[in-house]
XYZ file of C-alpha atoms in Angstrom:
741
model
C -93.085 52.998 -32.125
C -89.521 52.369 -32.935
C -88.224 52.984 -36.300
C -87.386 49.434 -36.331
C -91.031 48.466 -35.681
C -92.079 50.744 -38.068
C -89.798 49.483 -41.207
C -90.894 46.063 -40.184
C -94.886 46.895 -40.461
C -94.370 48.931 -43.667
C -92.582 46.096 -45.172
C -95.462 43.516 -44.057
C -98.242 45.960 -45.699
C -96.531 45.946 -48.755
C -96.310 42.303 -49.450
C -99.671 41.618 -48.069
C -102.330 44.266 -49.152
C -105.213 42.222 -47.832
C -103.735 42.706 -44.154
C -103.929 46.195 -44.672
C -107.592 46.177 -45.451
C -108.171 44.043 -42.502
C -106.240 44.831 -39.635
C -105.408 48.539 -38.296
C -101.968 49.415 -37.577
C -102.307 48.728 -33.945
C -103.166 45.037 -34.307
C -100.306 44.826 -36.860
C -97.672 46.268 -33.935
C -99.281 44.039 -31.200
C -98.185 41.382 -33.495
C -94.838 42.127 -34.238
C -94.185 42.727 -30.670
C -95.079 39.058 -30.165
C -93.038 38.072 -32.796
C -89.901 39.943 -31.119
C -90.349 38.316 -27.809
C -90.104 34.836 -29.005
C -86.891 35.932 -31.121
C -85.278 37.113 -27.931
C -86.635 34.148 -26.001
C -84.724 31.859 -28.730
C -81.575 33.746 -28.509
C -81.623 33.376 -24.371
C -82.231 30.129 -24.981
C -79.144 30.053 -27.438
C -77.102 31.904 -25.084
C -77.623 29.574 -22.368
C -76.789 26.627 -24.249
C -73.678 28.470 -25.184
C -72.600 28.928 -21.601
C -73.483 25.294 -20.945
C -71.007 24.321 -23.714
C -68.257 26.560 -22.133
C -68.690 25.187 -18.899
C -68.359 21.895 -20.274
C -65.165 22.630 -22.238
C -63.663 24.184 -19.006
C -64.587 21.203 -16.877
C -62.822 18.816 -19.748
C -59.500 21.315 -20.103
C -59.541 21.114 -15.997
C -59.924 17.289 -15.947
C -57.066 17.174 -18.997
C -54.905 19.914 -17.851
C -54.936 18.868 -14.288
C -55.207 15.210 -14.326
C -53.387 13.145 -11.804
C -52.044 11.013 -14.743
C -50.078 12.442 -17.834
C -52.110 12.080 -21.154
C -50.591 12.728 -24.756
C -52.227 12.528 -27.795
C -49.616 11.294 -30.583
C -50.305 11.949 -34.325
C -50.354 8.807 -36.756
C -46.892 10.142 -37.625
C -45.645 9.750 -33.971
C -45.875 13.660 -33.316
C -47.010 15.011 -29.995
C -50.318 16.976 -30.920
C -51.397 17.804 -27.225
C -50.150 16.883 -23.841
C -50.841 18.027 -20.541
C -49.198 19.450 -17.517
C -48.738 16.213 -15.919
C -47.148 14.414 -18.702
C -44.849 17.459 -19.683
C -44.124 17.360 -15.535
C -43.282 13.611 -15.997
C -41.165 14.335 -18.798
C -39.565 17.316 -17.368
C -39.892 19.635 -20.546
C -41.901 22.704 -20.848
C -44.969 22.063 -22.740
C -44.355 24.416 -25.422
C -41.138 22.417 -26.114
C -43.059 19.043 -26.240
C -45.855 19.888 -29.110
C -44.746 18.582 -32.574
C -41.804 16.424 -31.185
C -41.535 13.001 -32.043
C -42.656 10.606 -28.579
C -40.034 8.092 -29.469
C -37.178 10.777 -28.616
C -38.478 10.385 -25.012
C -38.547 6.529 -25.034
C -35.115 4.865 -23.688
C -33.066 3.053 -26.029
C -33.459 -0.231 -24.598
C -37.611 0.451 -25.645
C -37.278 2.093 -28.480
C -37.893 -0.566 -31.119
C -40.448 -2.103 -28.890
C -42.151 1.402 -28.910
C -42.089 0.986 -32.389
C -43.219 -2.429 -33.112
C -46.324 -1.499 -30.584
C -46.929 1.906 -32.037
C -47.394 0.187 -35.804
C -49.385 -2.722 -34.236
C -52.207 -0.418 -32.957
C -52.518 1.683 -35.987
C -52.486 -1.531 -38.530
C -54.488 -4.163 -36.237
C -58.019 -2.700 -35.290
C -58.359 -5.431 -33.046
C -55.439 -3.577 -31.042
C -57.241 -0.625 -30.338
C -56.369 -0.382 -26.775
C -52.882 -1.308 -25.100
C -51.457 -1.536 -21.963
C -47.525 -2.033 -21.143
C -44.775 -1.047 -19.274
C -41.821 1.172 -20.861
C -38.739 3.233 -19.660
C -38.665 7.253 -20.687
C -35.803 9.618 -20.592
C -36.889 12.836 -19.013
C -35.307 16.159 -20.332
C -32.357 16.121 -17.652
C -31.559 12.720 -18.876
C -32.515 10.556 -16.004
C -35.070 7.961 -16.356
C -38.560 6.866 -15.254
C -40.552 3.894 -15.493
C -44.072 4.120 -16.421
C -46.973 2.193 -17.230
C -48.486 2.946 -20.815
C -52.804 3.138 -21.767
C -52.569 3.378 -25.642
C -55.843 4.363 -27.585
C -56.377 4.334 -31.029
C -59.261 7.011 -32.143
C -60.333 7.238 -35.736
C -62.549 10.251 -36.181
C -64.772 11.134 -39.278
C -63.301 13.620 -41.531
C -60.044 14.173 -39.240
C -56.413 12.159 -39.229
C -56.050 8.895 -37.085
C -54.576 9.920 -33.581
C -53.329 7.731 -30.355
C -54.625 9.290 -27.243
C -51.989 7.575 -24.645
C -52.089 7.834 -20.419
C -48.726 8.047 -18.884
C -48.520 6.818 -15.040
C -45.142 6.944 -13.207
C -44.506 3.627 -11.644
C -41.015 4.115 -10.680
C -41.186 4.136 -6.617
C -43.795 0.827 -7.295
C -40.824 -0.840 -9.254
C -38.157 0.568 -6.786
C -40.333 -1.043 -3.822
C -40.679 -4.195 -6.294
C -36.680 -3.963 -6.332
C -36.243 -3.707 -2.647
C -38.757 -6.609 -1.852
C -37.321 -9.127 -4.192
C -33.287 -7.812 -2.531
C -35.157 -8.450 0.922
C -36.303 -11.782 -0.083
C -32.678 -12.851 -1.403
C -31.312 -11.152 1.803
C -33.640 -13.123 3.984
C -32.334 -16.225 2.387
C -28.953 -15.394 2.854
C -25.900 -17.473 4.544
C -27.035 -15.661 7.942
C -29.823 -17.134 10.144
C -32.939 -14.925 10.009
C -35.868 -14.427 12.438
C -38.591 -12.656 12.259
C -40.908 -11.945 15.614
C -43.653 -9.762 16.216
C -44.004 -7.105 18.711
C -44.308 -9.557 21.624
C -41.221 -11.688 20.352
C -43.231 -14.421 18.903
C -41.546 -16.206 16.271
C -43.234 -15.141 12.702
C -40.635 -16.247 10.070
C -37.332 -17.844 9.949
C -34.878 -18.480 6.857
C -33.300 -21.665 5.243
C -30.027 -20.713 7.010
C -31.530 -20.432 10.654
C -32.689 -24.085 10.349
C -29.390 -25.229 9.152
C -27.913 -23.515 12.023
C -30.191 -24.689 14.996
C -31.588 -27.494 13.374
C -35.395 -26.013 14.038
C -37.832 -26.010 11.160
C -39.785 -22.674 10.556
C -43.072 -24.998 11.339
C -41.115 -26.276 14.850
C -40.511 -22.726 16.277
C -43.313 -20.614 14.574
C -45.360 -18.694 17.415
C -42.590 -19.829 19.762
C -40.645 -17.554 21.800
C -36.627 -17.216 20.663
C -35.627 -18.389 24.703
C -36.186 -22.063 22.918
C -32.428 -21.540 21.862
C -31.357 -20.871 24.906
C -28.092 -22.903 26.234
C -28.184 -21.917 30.076
C -24.792 -20.061 29.814
C -26.143 -16.999 30.356
C -27.489 -15.636 33.056
C -31.077 -14.048 33.415
C -29.382 -10.779 34.164
C -27.522 -10.913 30.891
C -30.825 -11.147 28.924
C -32.626 -8.421 30.829
C -29.811 -6.146 30.110
C -30.050 -6.981 26.383
C -33.506 -6.387 26.372
C -33.176 -3.280 27.962
C -30.606 -2.219 25.486
C -33.045 -3.001 22.847
C -35.546 -0.919 24.312
C -33.509 2.126 24.616
C -31.331 2.030 21.268
C -33.625 -0.492 19.247
C -30.809 -2.406 18.378
C -27.925 -5.092 20.158
C -24.859 -6.618 19.070
C -22.981 -9.555 20.679
C -22.071 -13.166 21.022
C -23.889 -15.400 22.643
C -23.919 -18.846 23.652
C -27.376 -20.862 22.240
C -28.583 -24.585 21.586
C -29.596 -26.468 18.431
C -32.130 -28.908 18.905
C -29.926 -31.780 19.464
C -28.863 -30.238 22.209
C -25.109 -29.351 20.856
C -24.195 -25.856 22.031
C -22.471 -23.504 20.057
C -21.203 -19.688 19.977
C -23.041 -17.235 17.887
C -23.052 -13.969 16.948
C -26.555 -12.045 17.286
C -27.871 -9.104 16.123
C -31.443 -7.754 16.958
C -33.170 -4.611 15.741
C -36.464 -3.361 16.508
C -39.186 -2.341 13.515
C -41.220 0.600 14.015
C -44.039 1.774 12.064
C -44.606 5.353 10.334
C -46.345 6.491 13.843
C -43.488 5.148 16.210
C -45.476 1.940 16.925
C -43.373 -1.131 17.832
C -44.300 -3.795 15.098
C -41.496 -6.216 14.917
C -38.030 -7.766 15.914
C -35.796 -9.185 13.299
C -32.925 -11.044 14.186
C -29.696 -12.211 12.386
C -27.759 -15.085 13.876
C -24.354 -16.641 12.714
C -22.653 -19.845 13.968
C -19.032 -18.815 14.963
C -17.755 -22.584 16.062
C -15.184 -22.491 13.386
C -14.446 -18.179 13.640
C -13.694 -18.779 17.402
C -11.080 -21.202 16.209
C -9.749 -19.004 13.126
C -9.682 -16.024 15.807
C -7.353 -17.953 17.973
C -5.346 -18.899 14.987
C -4.998 -15.466 13.945
C -4.089 -14.348 17.318
C -1.414 -16.748 17.380
C -0.305 -15.462 13.647
C -0.446 -12.085 15.242
C 1.230 -12.045 18.147
C 3.702 -15.144 17.702
C 6.548 -16.141 15.936
C 5.412 -19.239 13.075
C 8.949 -20.931 13.283
C 9.731 -21.073 17.129
C 6.589 -20.204 18.531
C 7.964 -17.338 20.400
C 6.083 -14.237 20.644
C 7.033 -11.658 17.944
C 7.783 -7.917 17.980
C 4.443 -6.981 18.337
C 3.906 -8.867 21.628
C 7.310 -7.922 22.974
C 6.448 -4.008 22.705
C 3.186 -5.161 24.259
C 4.770 -6.842 27.408
C 7.685 -4.443 27.670
C 5.134 -1.483 27.954
C 3.428 -3.198 30.726
C 6.930 -4.028 32.169
C 7.890 -0.408 32.451
C 4.293 0.338 33.854
C 5.009 -2.387 36.624
C 8.350 -1.394 37.237
C 7.608 2.397 37.571
C 5.049 1.151 40.413
C 7.100 -1.347 42.190
C 10.547 0.279 41.730
C 12.094 -2.698 40.391
C 14.698 -2.512 38.021
C 14.336 -4.913 34.739
C 16.646 -5.812 31.976
C 16.164 -6.210 27.932
C 18.957 -8.508 26.039
C 19.334 -7.913 22.260
C 20.523 -11.396 21.266
C 22.292 -11.837 17.706
C 23.928 -15.129 16.519
C 27.126 -15.002 15.198
C 27.847 -15.889 11.528
C 24.583 -17.562 11.025
C 24.431 -16.479 7.547
C 27.100 -18.359 6.719
C 25.517 -21.427 8.220
C 22.169 -20.655 6.649
C 24.126 -20.375 3.166
C 26.379 -23.482 3.485
C 23.728 -25.668 4.850
C 20.676 -24.599 3.610
C 17.477 -22.397 4.799
C 15.908 -25.674 6.601
C 18.937 -26.741 8.814
C 19.091 -22.986 9.736
C 15.625 -22.645 10.792
C 16.130 -25.842 13.125
C 18.917 -24.144 14.704
C 16.917 -21.305 15.322
C 14.309 -23.503 17.010
C 17.208 -25.010 19.132
C 18.330 -21.425 19.813
C 14.553 -20.653 20.805
C 14.304 -23.688 23.477
C 17.457 -23.101 25.116
C 16.690 -19.454 25.576
C 13.594 -20.327 27.018
C 15.316 -23.071 29.357
C 17.436 -20.279 30.763
C 15.216 -17.643 32.011
C 12.498 -17.569 34.887
C 9.011 -18.306 33.750
C 7.698 -14.950 33.612
C 10.292 -13.429 31.728
C 9.685 -13.105 27.966
C 11.963 -14.848 25.223
C 10.890 -13.130 21.978
C 12.091 -13.609 17.940
C 12.184 -9.982 15.806
C 12.768 -12.097 12.978
C 16.074 -13.775 11.257
C 18.916 -14.696 13.838
C 17.432 -11.985 16.173
C 15.973 -12.506 19.780
C 15.150 -10.479 22.680
C 14.885 -11.730 26.556
C 13.015 -9.501 28.898
C 13.676 -9.807 32.516
C 11.215 -8.332 34.800
C 11.268 -7.501 38.328
C 15.122 -8.269 39.419
C 16.019 -5.658 41.828
C 15.104 -2.179 43.055
C 18.747 -1.344 43.094
C 20.516 -0.735 40.156
C 24.251 -2.434 40.297
C 22.090 -5.930 42.177
C 19.668 -5.712 39.037
C 22.633 -5.493 36.728
C 24.584 -8.156 38.694
C 21.248 -10.437 38.058
C 21.370 -9.861 34.546
C 24.800 -10.414 34.099
C 24.726 -14.053 35.545
C 21.676 -14.499 33.239
C 23.557 -13.262 29.963
C 26.661 -15.646 31.583
C 24.245 -18.890 31.411
C 23.013 -18.178 27.729
C 26.384 -17.496 26.598
C 26.997 -21.016 28.209
C 24.390 -22.874 26.695
C 24.094 -21.081 23.261
C 28.073 -21.964 22.929
C 27.217 -25.646 23.686
C 27.329 -27.484 19.935
C 24.210 -28.153 17.852
C 23.231 -31.525 16.495
C 21.924 -30.858 13.174
C 20.959 -32.994 10.338
C 24.127 -33.117 8.833
C 26.196 -33.263 12.098
C 27.389 -31.139 14.595
C 27.613 -27.451 14.697
C 28.431 -24.590 16.966
C 26.990 -21.287 17.159
C 27.748 -18.189 19.244
C 25.997 -15.006 20.584
C 26.638 -11.345 20.528
C 24.739 -9.896 23.750
C 24.074 -6.390 24.014
C 22.042 -5.558 27.509
C 20.289 -2.056 29.082
C 18.292 -1.782 31.926
C 15.130 -0.115 32.584
C 13.179 1.128 35.916
C 10.144 2.581 33.927
C 11.088 6.097 35.041
C 9.823 8.063 31.583
C 11.763 5.847 29.544
C 10.519 4.851 26.072
C 9.899 1.175 24.546
C 11.618 2.075 21.029
C 14.526 3.852 22.528
C 15.305 0.935 24.982
C 15.458 -1.570 22.143
C 17.656 0.701 20.297
C 19.759 0.806 23.222
C 19.720 -2.749 23.768
C 20.695 -3.354 19.661
C 23.578 -0.540 19.696
C 25.095 -2.644 23.019
C 25.071 -5.834 20.912
C 26.524 -4.154 17.922
C 29.276 -2.850 20.324
C 29.878 -6.672 21.368
C 30.176 -7.604 17.728
C 32.628 -4.975 17.272
C 34.649 -6.243 20.130
C 35.259 -9.953 19.115
C 31.655 -11.536 19.007
C 30.499 -14.218 21.674
C 30.244 -11.606 24.417
C 28.433 -9.452 26.217
C 28.144 -5.574 26.340
C 26.029 -3.117 28.592
C 24.753 -0.241 26.943
C 26.183 3.073 28.076
C 26.363 6.542 26.986
C 29.251 6.576 25.290
C 27.705 4.009 23.155
C 25.211 6.341 22.025
C 27.679 9.280 21.545
C 29.322 7.074 19.262
C 25.892 6.269 17.132
C 24.942 10.020 17.249
C 28.433 10.823 16.043
C 27.996 8.285 13.439
C 24.502 9.809 12.306
C 25.980 12.969 11.979
C 29.093 12.048 9.777
C 26.667 10.421 7.369
C 25.032 13.540 6.749
C 27.988 15.403 6.182
C 29.543 12.520 4.023
C 25.995 13.630 2.266
C 26.845 17.056 1.938
C 30.686 16.459 0.689
C 29.239 14.619 -1.715
C 26.832 17.530 -2.942
C 29.481 20.101 -2.523
C 32.662 18.420 -3.731
C 34.719 18.300 -0.518
C 36.376 14.929 -1.804
C 40.108 14.987 -3.293
C 42.347 12.553 -4.542
C 45.831 12.138 -2.679
C 48.559 10.493 -4.513
C 51.131 7.998 -3.058
C 54.460 7.469 -5.337
C 55.012 3.835 -5.955
C 58.643 2.959 -7.023
C 61.580 0.795 -7.899
C 64.277 1.015 -5.311
C 66.200 3.615 -6.801
C 63.449 5.766 -6.896
C 62.218 5.673 -10.482
C 58.342 6.446 -10.465
C 56.000 3.704 -11.786
C 52.983 4.770 -10.959
C 50.820 5.671 -7.428
C 48.058 4.529 -5.354
C 44.756 7.081 -5.535
C 43.766 7.642 -1.833
C 40.608 9.690 -1.055
C 40.893 12.681 1.358
C 37.604 14.472 2.614
C 38.478 18.210 3.280
C 35.989 19.056 5.863
C 35.235 22.817 6.402
C 35.189 22.148 10.145
C 36.983 18.790 10.929
C 39.993 19.692 8.565
C 41.660 16.903 6.440
C 39.777 13.461 6.964
C 41.694 10.041 6.591
C 39.412 7.268 4.881
C 40.088 5.416 7.934
C 37.411 7.791 9.961
C 34.772 7.884 7.272
C 34.837 4.864 5.023
C 33.893 2.408 7.393
C 30.465 4.305 7.825
C 30.201 4.925 3.828
C 30.434 0.939 3.657
C 27.364 0.633 6.070
C 25.389 2.792 4.062
C 25.032 3.206 -0.096
C 27.118 6.055 -0.012
C 30.066 3.911 -0.937
C 29.018 3.191 -4.328
C 28.689 7.099 -5.243
C 32.124 7.886 -3.419
C 33.353 4.748 -5.078
C 31.922 6.176 -8.783
C 33.651 9.574 -8.313
C 37.267 7.748 -7.069
C 37.161 5.556 -10.184
C 36.159 8.730 -12.375
C 38.448 11.171 -11.185
C 41.493 8.480 -11.380
C 40.437 7.989 -14.989
C 40.464 11.700 -15.764
C 43.985 12.237 -14.163
C 45.377 9.041 -16.437
C 44.496 11.053 -19.442
C 45.920 14.191 -18.323
C 49.219 12.366 -17.512
C 48.875 10.654 -21.225
C 49.965 13.980 -22.562
C 52.973 14.481 -20.452
C 56.041 12.644 -21.495
C 56.897 12.780 -17.889
C 53.804 10.868 -16.774
C 52.410 8.980 -19.573
C 54.282 5.359 -18.657
C 52.756 5.586 -15.302
C 50.239 3.553 -13.534
C 47.465 4.305 -11.235
C 46.036 1.928 -8.716
C 42.407 2.497 -7.279
C 40.864 0.697 -4.554
C 37.432 -0.959 -4.991
C 35.035 -1.589 -2.147
C 33.172 -4.704 -1.463
C 30.006 -3.355 -2.138
C 31.064 -1.656 -5.127
C 32.614 -4.843 -6.593
C 29.656 -6.896 -6.128
C 26.952 -4.723 -7.707
C 25.985 -6.653 -10.908
C 26.857 -4.020 -13.266
C 30.093 -3.304 -11.895
C 32.153 -4.565 -15.118
C 29.851 -2.236 -16.890
C 30.252 0.907 -14.831
C 34.381 0.319 -15.389
C 33.799 0.108 -19.022
C 31.572 3.176 -19.389
C 34.481 5.302 -17.588
C 36.945 3.892 -19.493
C 35.447 4.911 -23.110
C 34.223 8.246 -21.579
C 38.124 9.061 -20.676
C 39.508 7.055 -23.719
C 42.466 6.069 -21.359
C 44.625 3.120 -22.195
C 43.108 0.515 -19.832
C 46.516 -1.052 -19.141
C 47.350 1.812 -17.158
C 44.400 1.336 -14.789
C 45.122 -0.939 -11.700
C 42.104 -2.186 -9.296
C 43.398 -3.010 -5.779
C 40.856 -5.754 -4.230
C 41.354 -7.288 -0.719
C 41.759 -10.579 0.128
C 38.942 -11.103 1.926
C 36.538 -9.537 -0.794
C 38.124 -11.791 -3.259
C 36.968 -14.940 -0.882
C 33.558 -13.531 -0.431
C 32.297 -15.166 -3.789
C 35.356 -16.797 -5.790
C 33.024 -17.694 -9.114
C 31.847 -14.091 -9.364
C 35.266 -11.920 -8.569
C 36.869 -14.604 -11.278
C 34.386 -13.969 -13.746
C 34.142 -9.922 -13.151
C 38.277 -10.003 -13.288
C 38.504 -12.023 -16.517
C 36.217 -9.634 -18.109
C 38.001 -6.351 -17.457
C 41.418 -8.137 -17.894
C 40.669 -9.072 -21.404
C 40.479 -5.352 -22.350
C 43.914 -5.061 -20.600
C 42.849 -3.752 -16.963
C 45.376 -4.679 -14.563
C 44.606 -6.168 -10.706
C 46.553 -5.936 -7.491
C 45.734 -8.101 -4.363
C 46.197 -5.496 -1.668
C 46.783 -7.109 2.056
C 47.959 -10.320 0.795
C 49.016 -12.658 3.201
C 46.489 -11.556 6.101
C 43.810 -13.953 4.892
C 43.783 -17.555 5.127
C 42.411 -19.254 2.022
C 44.043 -17.069 -0.842
C 46.583 -19.669 -1.683
C 43.937 -22.225 -2.684
C 42.556 -19.868 -5.312
C 45.595 -17.743 -6.292
C 46.075 -19.817 -9.485
C 42.766 -18.959 -10.675
C 42.902 -15.081 -9.967
C 43.866 -13.392 -13.123
C 46.412 -11.096 -10.729
C 48.770 -8.804 -12.196
C 50.388 -7.755 -8.899
C 50.485 -8.911 -5.037
C 51.185 -6.296 -2.823
C 52.926 -7.232 0.841
C 50.722 -5.826 3.525
C 52.375 -3.324 6.008
C 51.869 -5.159 8.803
C 54.475 -7.683 7.669
C 57.106 -5.056 6.276
C 56.901 -2.990 9.572
C 58.367 -6.311 11.731
C 61.112 -7.397 8.801
C 63.958 -6.314 11.247
C 61.888 -7.258 14.462
C 60.359 -10.552 14.068
C 61.953 -13.198 11.875
C 58.526 -14.940 11.187
C 57.342 -11.968 9.456
C 60.642 -11.876 7.031
C 60.208 -15.355 6.621
C 56.693 -14.586 4.963
C 57.893 -12.150 3.106
C 60.335 -14.254 1.660
C 57.913 -16.862 0.764
C 55.454 -14.240 -1.036
C 57.872 -13.117 -2.712
C 58.888 -16.299 -4.027
C 55.716 -17.641 -4.452
C 54.843 -14.723 -6.766
C 57.766 -15.017 -8.716
C 56.848 -18.671 -9.472
C 53.744 -17.653 -10.709
C 55.425 -14.782 -12.662
C 53.169 -12.280 -10.780
C 54.384 -8.966 -9.696
C 55.429 -7.954 -6.034
C 55.110 -4.396 -4.078
C 55.670 -4.132 -0.597
C 53.481 -1.300 1.448
C 54.432 0.511 4.187
C 58.435 1.086 3.401
C 59.157 3.660 6.122
C 63.046 2.414 6.661
C 66.066 2.367 4.617
C 66.400 -1.341 6.357
C 63.321 -2.398 5.401
C 64.024 -1.505 1.607
C 67.351 -2.987 1.647
C 65.391 -6.327 2.801
C 63.331 -6.231 0.104
C 65.713 -5.532 -2.394
C 67.966 -8.135 -1.523
C 64.972 -10.535 -1.614
C 64.000 -9.617 -5.258
C 60.909 -7.502 -4.566
C 61.244 -4.825 -7.295
C 58.610 -2.157 -5.635
C 58.060 -0.092 -2.882
C 55.335 2.257 -1.631
C 55.553 4.094 1.841
C 56.650 7.186 3.504
C 60.616 6.249 2.650
C 59.717 7.396 -0.756
C 56.674 9.704 -0.573
C 53.390 10.427 1.873
C 49.993 10.449 -0.009
C 50.218 14.001 -1.328
C 47.743 16.153 -3.415
C 47.858 16.047 -7.365
C 50.393 19.039 -7.841
C 52.751 18.094 -4.882
C 52.871 14.482 -6.608
C 53.676 15.820 -9.991
C 56.280 18.363 -8.628
C 57.658 15.038 -7.158
C 57.895 13.385 -10.471
C 59.586 17.049 -11.835
C 62.192 16.850 -8.939
C 63.075 13.233 -9.408
C 63.673 13.779 -13.164
C 65.611 16.990 -12.496
C 67.408 15.267 -10.040
C 68.648 12.697 -12.365
C 69.458 14.995 -15.509
C 71.796 16.755 -13.076
């Protein structure tokens, strides 16, 4: 017997003496063994029950943790107490970082207030123990998801109330809903739409389809799109169209269709095949646009893109396209062509004086005359402004013969354009300058040809206008040299290669009264370059403005130096000002700035203006001259007597001096008429109390004539040529020494 059984038996006997008397020890032992078996059976039952409970709990945990929907338990305070893996995955946050966090932190701002109201109502109203609603949540990475929430309020005895929430991600459903809504809007767009089945039977059409074709959905449903055929396209056209759709799943193009009322119209059509996920054809979707108006618009756009709006002639773009074709044709046929660049002489004057409306009428008449002067196959184009181009094709194979034919055409054009034009206010004349270049299609570049004709045209203008010039290599060389000179001028400014030379202005006795500042260019290769060789090129560009400013500043600085020397303190200095420089709006301000910077006596500065510059805009000239004269600046009119209208304005101009042009001085002793002109200028100047100086005085006889006719001042080689500042000051010193001796 085991110790435990023996101990148990002894305890039973001690408590019950009768048992000891009645039963033997064996019987007692048997009963105890039975009792032990019963206890062990009860323990087994308890163990099995415990295992069943654990299995049930594991199944619940598995169902909770691995549920396809998110599950969250929220305390009455709104804190997350439990959350399954799906819910933490939806929120994009590790589960350990979610427990005891406030659920409202994951609600989108737009829905936070609504969540608080709903959560409060669930807790307070016993009739609202279960709630369903949609809400936007914010994931850990900041992205948003659309969810459906099922909330259940639970109150368990002896436990705090809680809310169990089921989360379902409905983002894809929402996206699909949005796409369906967009598709519905697109279907009702301004474009006609038609949906067919796989056999091309019409299933749906939209309102725009009805508006375009005249057919309602009921009238075309179940029918073939061929109901719209106009008959203008052949069966082969449709066979090719469907072949393309079957091969690529798409077709796009323009087609002629017929409306319900029988009207035929142009249509832009696209057809797309729709396949199922398995790749089976299910539908065709067609969009159609009525392009009746756009076809007309396309023609208008083409006209605007390739033709000049004013004259109706081809514009530059169309000209270049035709020139490209002409070069190719010339290369094949061997026949030479001609390109004429035509510019109207003095058109700006007519446009400014008569107005742009009259100028436009003149341009139209010029266009008409040019078209009438050439063959039907030739091209007349307008590049803009008063510039026209005529292209003559297939003239002749021998270049000389082609040039002769071109010359005949240009002579005809000169003749017809020289005839008077009857405009709104009367009869007017306008002449052309024409530049010509020939082409034969042999490796010639379009832009280069146009440039050559342009160069020849400028040569025609330079040689007197109203004439014709053919391009040659000498012209090209001149243009190349001009371009190189332009580059050198910029370098000269950067490297201070310009110098001022000074030519003495004196009385007949040689007494210095001043000088004229004349710019010189000390070129490292060309040597000393005179203004005649570079100023015209500088005038064509903005460089003249920089050069003119440098001359003005340098001259004023020199005057400041002279002020400190008794021998030069009374000298005046004349500075030439170009037209472009004078016409700047702030010219007066620029001069004042230099005067202030150098602090010189303004009366020592004399600005020389040419007669042609003064007459460009007399009113503007007078205003600027008066503004500077008020502070003491003097003005001299250079080249006086070479213009035509200066006498009419002479009394209005605040001139201090008139300079007699050297062309008259040179011929004093040769032509009596020039001597008379000089006498007239001197007499007129004395009457107007304007000082007179003669330039270009080179001989004693010229000086003597001027002295006899009361011209007090002279400038020329007889007194001194233009010299550097050192030589000029030495000249002043020598003259002073000579007089002192």
